XYZ file of C-alpha atoms in Angstrom:
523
model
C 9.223 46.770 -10.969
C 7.252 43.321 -10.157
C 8.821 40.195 -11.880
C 6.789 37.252 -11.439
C 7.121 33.484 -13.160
C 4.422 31.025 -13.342
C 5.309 28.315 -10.488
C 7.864 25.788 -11.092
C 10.371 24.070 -9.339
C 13.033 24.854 -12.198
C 12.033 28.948 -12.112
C 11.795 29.197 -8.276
C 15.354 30.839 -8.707
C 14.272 33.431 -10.773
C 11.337 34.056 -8.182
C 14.559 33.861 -5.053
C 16.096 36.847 -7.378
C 13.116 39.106 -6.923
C 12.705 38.708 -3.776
C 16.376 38.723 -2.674
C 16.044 42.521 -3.419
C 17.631 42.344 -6.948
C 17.525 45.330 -9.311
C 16.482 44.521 -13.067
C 18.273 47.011 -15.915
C 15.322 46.209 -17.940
C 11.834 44.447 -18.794
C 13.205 40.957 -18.616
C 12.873 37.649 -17.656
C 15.185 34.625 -16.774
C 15.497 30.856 -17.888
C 15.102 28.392 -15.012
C 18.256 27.438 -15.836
C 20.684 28.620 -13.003
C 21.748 31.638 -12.772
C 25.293 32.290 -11.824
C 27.303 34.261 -9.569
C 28.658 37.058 -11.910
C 28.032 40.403 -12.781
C 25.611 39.642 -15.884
C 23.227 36.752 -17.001
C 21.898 35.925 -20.370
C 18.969 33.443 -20.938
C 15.542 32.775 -22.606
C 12.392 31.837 -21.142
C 10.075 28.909 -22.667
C 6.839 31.216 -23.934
C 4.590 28.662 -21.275
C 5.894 30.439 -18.443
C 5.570 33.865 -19.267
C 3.223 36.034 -17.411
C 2.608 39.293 -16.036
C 2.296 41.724 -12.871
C 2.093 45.193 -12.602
C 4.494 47.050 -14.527
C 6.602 44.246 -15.877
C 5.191 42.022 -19.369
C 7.101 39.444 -19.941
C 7.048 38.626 -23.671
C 8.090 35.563 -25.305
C 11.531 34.322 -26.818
C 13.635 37.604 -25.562
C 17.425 37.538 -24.765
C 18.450 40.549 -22.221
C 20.538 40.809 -19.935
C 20.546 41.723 -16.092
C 23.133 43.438 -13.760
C 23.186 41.415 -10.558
C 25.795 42.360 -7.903
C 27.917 39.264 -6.037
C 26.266 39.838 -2.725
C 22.528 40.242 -4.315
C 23.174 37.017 -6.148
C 24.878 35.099 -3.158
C 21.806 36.213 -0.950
C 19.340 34.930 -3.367
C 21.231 31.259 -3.875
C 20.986 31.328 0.220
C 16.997 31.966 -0.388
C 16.839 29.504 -3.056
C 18.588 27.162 -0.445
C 16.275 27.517 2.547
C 13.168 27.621 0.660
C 11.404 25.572 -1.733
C 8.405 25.116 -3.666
C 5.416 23.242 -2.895
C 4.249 20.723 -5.485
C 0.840 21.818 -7.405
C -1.307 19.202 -8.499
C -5.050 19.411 -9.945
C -8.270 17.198 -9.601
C -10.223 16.516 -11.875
C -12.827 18.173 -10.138
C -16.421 18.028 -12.237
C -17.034 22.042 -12.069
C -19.691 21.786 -14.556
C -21.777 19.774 -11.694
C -21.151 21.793 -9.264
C -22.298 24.774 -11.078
C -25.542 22.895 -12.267
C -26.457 21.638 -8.767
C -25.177 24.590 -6.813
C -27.546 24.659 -4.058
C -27.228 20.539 -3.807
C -23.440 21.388 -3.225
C -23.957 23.995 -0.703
C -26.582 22.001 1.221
C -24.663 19.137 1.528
C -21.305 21.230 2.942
C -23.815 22.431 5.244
C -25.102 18.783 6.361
C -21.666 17.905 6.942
C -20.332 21.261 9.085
C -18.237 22.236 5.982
C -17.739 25.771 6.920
C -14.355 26.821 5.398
C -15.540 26.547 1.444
C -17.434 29.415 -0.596
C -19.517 26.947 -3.038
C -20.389 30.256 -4.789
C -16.894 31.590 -5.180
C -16.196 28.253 -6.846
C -18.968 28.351 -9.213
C -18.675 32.564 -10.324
C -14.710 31.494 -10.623
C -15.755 28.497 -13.218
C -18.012 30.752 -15.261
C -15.495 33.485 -15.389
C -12.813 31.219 -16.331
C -15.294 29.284 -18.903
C -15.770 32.825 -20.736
C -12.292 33.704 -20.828
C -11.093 30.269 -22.301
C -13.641 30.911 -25.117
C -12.101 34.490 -25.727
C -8.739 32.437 -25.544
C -9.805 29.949 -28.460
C -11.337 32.443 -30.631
C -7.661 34.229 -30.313
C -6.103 31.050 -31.310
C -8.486 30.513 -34.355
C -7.542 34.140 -35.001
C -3.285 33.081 -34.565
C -4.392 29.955 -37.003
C -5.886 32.402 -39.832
C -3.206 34.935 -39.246
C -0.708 32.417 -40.104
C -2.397 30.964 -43.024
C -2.355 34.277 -44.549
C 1.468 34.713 -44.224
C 1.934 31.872 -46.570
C 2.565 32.773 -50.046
C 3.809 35.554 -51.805
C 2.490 39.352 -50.901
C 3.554 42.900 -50.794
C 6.178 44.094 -47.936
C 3.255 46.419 -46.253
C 0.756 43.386 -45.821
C 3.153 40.872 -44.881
C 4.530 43.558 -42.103
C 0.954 44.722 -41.294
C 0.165 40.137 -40.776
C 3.575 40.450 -38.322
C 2.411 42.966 -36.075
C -1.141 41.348 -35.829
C 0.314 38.327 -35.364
C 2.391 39.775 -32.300
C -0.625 41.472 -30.860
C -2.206 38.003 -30.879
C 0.451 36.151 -29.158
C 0.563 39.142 -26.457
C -2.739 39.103 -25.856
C -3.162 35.742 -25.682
C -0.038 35.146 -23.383
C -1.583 37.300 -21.021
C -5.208 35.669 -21.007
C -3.239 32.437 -20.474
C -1.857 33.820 -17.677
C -5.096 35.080 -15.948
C -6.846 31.491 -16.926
C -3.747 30.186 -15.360
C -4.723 32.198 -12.250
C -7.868 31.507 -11.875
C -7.566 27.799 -12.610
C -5.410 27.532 -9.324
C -7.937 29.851 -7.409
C -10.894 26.966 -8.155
C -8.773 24.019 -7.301
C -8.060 25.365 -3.876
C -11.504 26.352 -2.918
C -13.012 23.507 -4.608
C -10.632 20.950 -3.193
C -12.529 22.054 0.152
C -15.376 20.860 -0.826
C -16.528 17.279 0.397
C -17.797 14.117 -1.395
C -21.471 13.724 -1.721
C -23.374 11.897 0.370
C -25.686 8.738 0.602
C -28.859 9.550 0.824
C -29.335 6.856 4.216
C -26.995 8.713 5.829
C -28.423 10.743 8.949
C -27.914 14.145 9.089
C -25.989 15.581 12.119
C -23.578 14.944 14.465
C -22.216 12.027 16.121
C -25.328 11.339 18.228
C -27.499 10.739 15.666
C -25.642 7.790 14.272
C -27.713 4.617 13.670
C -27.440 1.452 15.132
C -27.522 -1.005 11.781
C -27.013 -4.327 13.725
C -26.113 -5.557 17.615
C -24.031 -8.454 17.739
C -23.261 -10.405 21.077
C -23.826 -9.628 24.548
C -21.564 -8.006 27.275
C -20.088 -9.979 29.338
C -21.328 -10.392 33.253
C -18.707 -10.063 35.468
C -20.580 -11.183 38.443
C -18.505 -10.241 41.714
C -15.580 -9.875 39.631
C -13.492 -6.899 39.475
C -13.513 -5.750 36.365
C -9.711 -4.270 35.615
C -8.692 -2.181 32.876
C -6.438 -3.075 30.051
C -3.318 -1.183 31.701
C -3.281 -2.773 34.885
C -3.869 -6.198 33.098
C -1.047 -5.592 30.422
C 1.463 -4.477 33.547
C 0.200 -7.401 35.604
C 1.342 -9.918 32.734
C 4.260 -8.426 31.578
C 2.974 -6.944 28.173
C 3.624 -3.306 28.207
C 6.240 -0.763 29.056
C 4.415 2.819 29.304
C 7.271 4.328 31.781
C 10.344 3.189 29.263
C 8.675 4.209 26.479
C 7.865 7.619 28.112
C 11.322 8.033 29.006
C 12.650 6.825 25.530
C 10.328 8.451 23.012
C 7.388 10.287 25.471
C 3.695 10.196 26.054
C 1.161 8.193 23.960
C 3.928 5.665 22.927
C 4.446 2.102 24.206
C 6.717 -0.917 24.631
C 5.091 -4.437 23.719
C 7.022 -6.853 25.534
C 6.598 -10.866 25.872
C 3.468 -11.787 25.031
C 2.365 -8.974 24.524
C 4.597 -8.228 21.548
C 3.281 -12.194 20.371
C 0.274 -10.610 20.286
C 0.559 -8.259 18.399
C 2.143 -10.336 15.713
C -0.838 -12.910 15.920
C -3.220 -10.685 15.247
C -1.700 -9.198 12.282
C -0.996 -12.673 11.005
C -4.739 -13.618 11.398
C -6.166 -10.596 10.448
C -3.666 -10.691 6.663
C -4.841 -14.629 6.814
C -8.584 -13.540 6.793
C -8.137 -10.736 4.314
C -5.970 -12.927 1.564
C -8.996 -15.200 2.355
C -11.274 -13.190 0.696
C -9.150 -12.488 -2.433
C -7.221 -9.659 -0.994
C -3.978 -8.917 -2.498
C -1.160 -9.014 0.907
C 1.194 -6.087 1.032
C 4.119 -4.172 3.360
C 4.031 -0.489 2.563
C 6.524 1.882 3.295
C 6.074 4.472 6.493
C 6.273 7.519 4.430
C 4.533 9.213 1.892
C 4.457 12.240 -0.179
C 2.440 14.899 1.071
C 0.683 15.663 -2.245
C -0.475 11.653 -2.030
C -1.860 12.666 1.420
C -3.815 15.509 0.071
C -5.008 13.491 -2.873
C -6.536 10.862 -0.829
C -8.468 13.673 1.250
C -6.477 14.715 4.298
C -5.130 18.001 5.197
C -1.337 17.955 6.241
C -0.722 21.597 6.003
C -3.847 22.030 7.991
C -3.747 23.897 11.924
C -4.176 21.035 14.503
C -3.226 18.009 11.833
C -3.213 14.696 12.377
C -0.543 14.197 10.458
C 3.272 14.288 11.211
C 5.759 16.297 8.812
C 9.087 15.405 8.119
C 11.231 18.757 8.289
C 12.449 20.236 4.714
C 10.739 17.129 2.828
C 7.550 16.717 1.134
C 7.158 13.674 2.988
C 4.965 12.677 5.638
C 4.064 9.977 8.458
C 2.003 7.886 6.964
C -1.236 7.476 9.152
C -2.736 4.959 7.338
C -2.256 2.575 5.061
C -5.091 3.283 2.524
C -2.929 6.559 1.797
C -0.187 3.859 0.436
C -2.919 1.394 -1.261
C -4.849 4.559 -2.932
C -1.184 5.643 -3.883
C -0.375 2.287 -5.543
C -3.238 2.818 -7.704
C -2.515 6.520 -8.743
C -2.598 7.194 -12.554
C -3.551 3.678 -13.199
C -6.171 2.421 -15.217
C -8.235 -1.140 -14.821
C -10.027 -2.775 -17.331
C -13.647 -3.330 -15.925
C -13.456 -7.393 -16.480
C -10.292 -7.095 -13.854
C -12.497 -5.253 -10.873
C -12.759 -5.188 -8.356
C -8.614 -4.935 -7.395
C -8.328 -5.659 -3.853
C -5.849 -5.658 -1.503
C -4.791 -5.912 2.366
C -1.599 -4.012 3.871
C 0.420 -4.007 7.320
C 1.500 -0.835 8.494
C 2.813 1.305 11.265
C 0.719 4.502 11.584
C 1.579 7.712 13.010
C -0.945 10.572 14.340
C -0.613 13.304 16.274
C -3.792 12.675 18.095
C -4.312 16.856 18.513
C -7.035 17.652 20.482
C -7.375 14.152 22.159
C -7.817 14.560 25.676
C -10.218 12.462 29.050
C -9.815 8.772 30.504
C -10.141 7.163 27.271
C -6.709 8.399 25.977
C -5.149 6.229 28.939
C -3.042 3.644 27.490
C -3.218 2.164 24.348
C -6.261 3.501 23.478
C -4.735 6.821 21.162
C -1.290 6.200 20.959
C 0.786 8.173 18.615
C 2.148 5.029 16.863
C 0.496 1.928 16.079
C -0.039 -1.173 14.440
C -2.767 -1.888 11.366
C -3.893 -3.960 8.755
C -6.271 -2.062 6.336
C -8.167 -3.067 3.560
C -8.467 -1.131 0.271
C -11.155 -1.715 -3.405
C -10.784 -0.595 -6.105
C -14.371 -1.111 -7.933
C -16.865 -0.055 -10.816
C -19.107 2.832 -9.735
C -22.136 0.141 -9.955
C -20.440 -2.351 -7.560
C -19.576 0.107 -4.812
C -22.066 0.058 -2.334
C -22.034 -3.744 -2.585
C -17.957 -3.884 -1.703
C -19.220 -1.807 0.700
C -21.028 -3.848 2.507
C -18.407 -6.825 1.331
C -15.715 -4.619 3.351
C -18.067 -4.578 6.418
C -19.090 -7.880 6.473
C -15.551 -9.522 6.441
C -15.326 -6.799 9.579
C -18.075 -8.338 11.564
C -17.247 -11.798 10.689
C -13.383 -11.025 12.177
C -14.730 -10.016 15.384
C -17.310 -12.136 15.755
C -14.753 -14.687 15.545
C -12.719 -13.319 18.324
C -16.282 -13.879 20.190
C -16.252 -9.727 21.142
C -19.609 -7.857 21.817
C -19.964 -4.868 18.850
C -22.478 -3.150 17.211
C -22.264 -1.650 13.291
C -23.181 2.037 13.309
C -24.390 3.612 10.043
C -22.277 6.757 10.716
C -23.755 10.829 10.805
C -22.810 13.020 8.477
C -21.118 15.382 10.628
C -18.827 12.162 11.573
C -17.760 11.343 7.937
C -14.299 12.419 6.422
C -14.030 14.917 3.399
C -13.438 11.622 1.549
C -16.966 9.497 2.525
C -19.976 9.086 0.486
C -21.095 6.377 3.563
C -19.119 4.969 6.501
C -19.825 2.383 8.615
C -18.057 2.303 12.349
C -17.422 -0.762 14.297
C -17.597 -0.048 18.264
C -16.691 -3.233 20.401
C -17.070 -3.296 24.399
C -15.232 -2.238 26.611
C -16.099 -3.252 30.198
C -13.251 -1.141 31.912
C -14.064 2.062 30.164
C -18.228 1.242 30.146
C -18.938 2.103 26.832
C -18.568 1.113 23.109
C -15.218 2.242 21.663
C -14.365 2.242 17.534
C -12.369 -0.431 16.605
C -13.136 -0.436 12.584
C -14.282 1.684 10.043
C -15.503 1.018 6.265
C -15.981 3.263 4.211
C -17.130 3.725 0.269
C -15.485 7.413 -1.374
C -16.968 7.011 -4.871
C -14.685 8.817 -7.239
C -13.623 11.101 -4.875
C -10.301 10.046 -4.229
C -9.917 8.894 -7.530
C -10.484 11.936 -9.187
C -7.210 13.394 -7.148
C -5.441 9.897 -7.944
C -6.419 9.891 -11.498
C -7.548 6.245 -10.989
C -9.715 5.259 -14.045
C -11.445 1.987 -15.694
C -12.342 1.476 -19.227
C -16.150 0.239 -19.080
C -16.501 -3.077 -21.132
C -16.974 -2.788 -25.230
C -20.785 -2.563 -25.854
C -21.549 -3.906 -29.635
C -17.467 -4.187 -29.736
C -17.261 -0.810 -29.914
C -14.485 0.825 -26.650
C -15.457 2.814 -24.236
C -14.459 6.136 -22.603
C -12.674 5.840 -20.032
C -14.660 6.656 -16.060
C -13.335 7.420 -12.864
C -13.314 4.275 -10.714
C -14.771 4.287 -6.986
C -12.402 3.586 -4.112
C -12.947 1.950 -1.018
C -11.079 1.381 2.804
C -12.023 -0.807 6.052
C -10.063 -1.373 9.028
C -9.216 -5.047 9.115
C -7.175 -5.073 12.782
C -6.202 -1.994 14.677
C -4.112 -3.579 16.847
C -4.005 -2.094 19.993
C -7.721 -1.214 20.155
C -8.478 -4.854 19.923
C -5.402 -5.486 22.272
C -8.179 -3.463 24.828
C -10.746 -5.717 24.025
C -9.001 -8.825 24.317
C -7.187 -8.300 27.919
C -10.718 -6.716 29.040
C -13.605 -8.863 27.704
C -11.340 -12.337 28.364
C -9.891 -11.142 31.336
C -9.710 -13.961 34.664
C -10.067 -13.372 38.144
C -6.579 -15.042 38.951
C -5.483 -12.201 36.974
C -5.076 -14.032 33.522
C -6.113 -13.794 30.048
C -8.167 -16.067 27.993
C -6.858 -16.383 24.707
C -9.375 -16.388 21.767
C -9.498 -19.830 19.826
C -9.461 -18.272 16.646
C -5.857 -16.353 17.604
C -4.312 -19.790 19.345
C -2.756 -20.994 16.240
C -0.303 -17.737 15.529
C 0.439 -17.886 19.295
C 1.928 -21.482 19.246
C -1.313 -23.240 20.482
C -1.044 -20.635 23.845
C -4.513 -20.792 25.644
C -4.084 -18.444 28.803
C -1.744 -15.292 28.829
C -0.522 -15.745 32.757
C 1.817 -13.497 34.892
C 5.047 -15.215 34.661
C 6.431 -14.973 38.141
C 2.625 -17.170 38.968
C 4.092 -20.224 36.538
């Protein structure tokens, strides 16, 4: 016998009984409630988590009883112990679109090097499960009329013959509820794979194809200087502390020290100052988050070679971003369209595992498994997204423009844009140790795509003062400062030949009117 209950935290321990090897006397079922340590237990399952496998129906509102021995039940509590659920969650994913523009869908996955979704399997799974939820509602209209026919007075034989249809109702339609159930969680998985549409600018391929939207600057002529890189500048001045941190916590992490720590600080202070500028609302957000926030905001933590860290027996995570905090302030929230756009700018540590990450330009502080970031996230109206788009990347480009680095704004590929991207735009500054452009910023505009897996809505204004329905709202994230890219940029672009830094006029104030970084033992 196969005893199966529909997933929930407060039945996993009937599940842990099953599986623990436990015999059942009977056709049965359990409560969640738990189950104790004796020779017999008595309870009654709610009729929403009935279902059915093999030999084993589980019918509604029955009281048995089951023989468990001491050691089958003390095994089980020990599986119960070491193993728990994982949290389900559903987006409100618009199936009936992707059935009616099924080969938009699948050309689109295949723009983007989507290869691990079955666009078809999604759509035969939504018209089988569309058919059986009409069978399911012509059984309840059936349930309905059953039960208005019970009322009033009739002969013994009718009323028992009404009974026993109204049983073979409820049977039958506990079991279709199961299979709906079923299939329901089959289409959120595979559709959940598939990727937010995208912007019909956007050039198709990889990363080479990327366009070049605007050039800004010039790089810098060192003449018959030596150019050095950012390491042996940082060492030189007393700034980092690779070997300690090595030693103390291991590769890809560093110790800011002296000015370089006050540099950090400054250009977090600037970079909030120049977001709550612009109307953005400051924040601190915590360092964790819940892994089914993660998932909801497009990223894969359960995925093989993850950028994302795990905590061990938690459903938490390292956050490696802010916008997963931002987009999870706004979860199940809804705006009224006269208070959009919301916007807001958040500090943050961020942790990623950097997997795959390998050549000279993982030296230093370019990919380091912990940093420092301030990250701007919109909340808008589907009509004013692609405007606080280019709001998002403007504020970018006037930042580092400021700072007086060399960049230019890439329109990026699609084979270069996140699950979560209708349109991103990349920010690479110079680098004159490394020769080439390196990303210091991103912007990007996800539509409703995260917000149909944060349940973030908007009610449109009233039009003739009648209300609205309520929409999905469009979400929105751009890098304000990654610190220790622009750390690179700083030490390299404004770098002296006595070994010295330049510091930027705009970052002077947070750095107690400082001009030059110099090596201390030359003061």
């Amino acid at each position: 016998h196969l005893l199966f209950i529909h997933d929930d935290a407060r039945t996993h321990r009937t599940i842990m009984l099953f599986r623990a090897g436990v015999k059942l006397t009977r056709r049965c079922f359990f409560s969640a409630a738990n189950y104790h340590q004796n020779a017999t237990t008595r309870r009654t399952l709610p009729t929403k988590w009935m279902t059915r496998r093999k030999h084993v129906v589980v019918l509604p509102g029955r009281s048995v009883s089951c023989s468990v021995s001491s050691s089958d039940a003390e095994k089980a509590q020990n599986d119960v112990t070491m193993s728990k659920p994982q949290e389900v969650w559903k987006a409100s994913i618009d199936f009936k679109s992707i059935r009616e523009n099924q080969s938009h869908v699948e050309t689109n996955c295949l723009n983007r090097n989507v290869t691990n979704v079955s666009v078809q399997f999604v759509v035969s799974q939504y018209e089988a499960f569309v058919a059986l939820d009409q069978k399911a509602d012509l059984l309840r209209a059936s349930r309905n009329e059953n039960a208005k026919k019970m009322k009033g007075k009739m002969e013994k034989v009718i009323r028992d013959e009404l009974i026993e249809e109204g049983k073979r109702i409820k049977d039958e339609l506990a079991l279709i509820e199961v299979e709906l159930n079923d299939i329901s969680d089959a289409l959120q998985r595979e559709a959940q794979k598939i990727p937010n549409d995208t912007h019909p600018d956007v050039p198709i391929g990889g990363e080479e194809f990327a366009t070049v939207m605007e050039v800004v600057g010039t790089q810098r002529d060192f003449g018959t200087m030596k150019c050095r890189d950012h390491v042996t500048i940082g060492e030189t001045l007393n700034m980092f502390d690779f070997e300690t941190a090595s030693r103390v916590s291991g590769t890809r992490f560093v110790y800011l020290t002296g000015v370089g720590a006050m540099l950090e600080l400054a250009l977090i202070n600037w970079a909030m100052q120049k977001a709550i500028a612009k109307g953005f609302e400051p924040m601190v957000v915590p360092d964790l988050v819940r892994k089914s926030v993660v998932e909801k905001c497009g990223f894969q933590p359960r995925a093989e070679n993850t950028q994302v860290y795990s905590v061990e027996n938690s459903d938490l995570c390292l956050a490696g971003t802010a916008e997963l905090l931002l987009g999870g302030k706004c979860m199940d929230q809804t705006y009224e369209e006269k208070d959009l756009p919301k916007k807001f700018v958040a500090f943050s540590h961020c942790f990623r595992t950097e997997a795959g990450a390998a050549g000279a330009a993982t030296r230093g502080m370019y990919r380091l498994h912990q940093f420092s970031k301030v990250e701007m996230f919109a909340v808008s109206t589907p009509e004013a997204s692609n405007a606080m788009h280019e709001e998002l990347s403007n504020i970018e480009k006037e930042m580092y423009a400021e700072l007086g680095l060399h960049f230019k704004v890439l329109d990026m590929s699609s084979h270069d844009l996140g699950a979560p991207a209708y349109r991103k735009f990349d920010i690479e500054a110079w680098m004159p140790a490394l020769e080439r452009y390196g990303e210091i910023s991103s912007a990007s505009n996800c539509t409703d795509f995260q917000a149909r897996r944060l349940n973030i809505k908007y009610r449109p204004n009233a039009v003739d003062g009648k209300k609205q329905p309520l929409q999905f709202a469009h979400t929105l994230n751009a890098t304000a400062c990654a610190v220790p890219r622009m750390i690179i940029c700083i030490l390299e672009n404004f770098q002296n030949e006595d070994g010295s830094v330049t510091v930027p006029e705009a970052l002077r104030p947070f750095l107690g009117g400082m001009e030059v970084f110099r090596n201390p033992a030359a003061i």
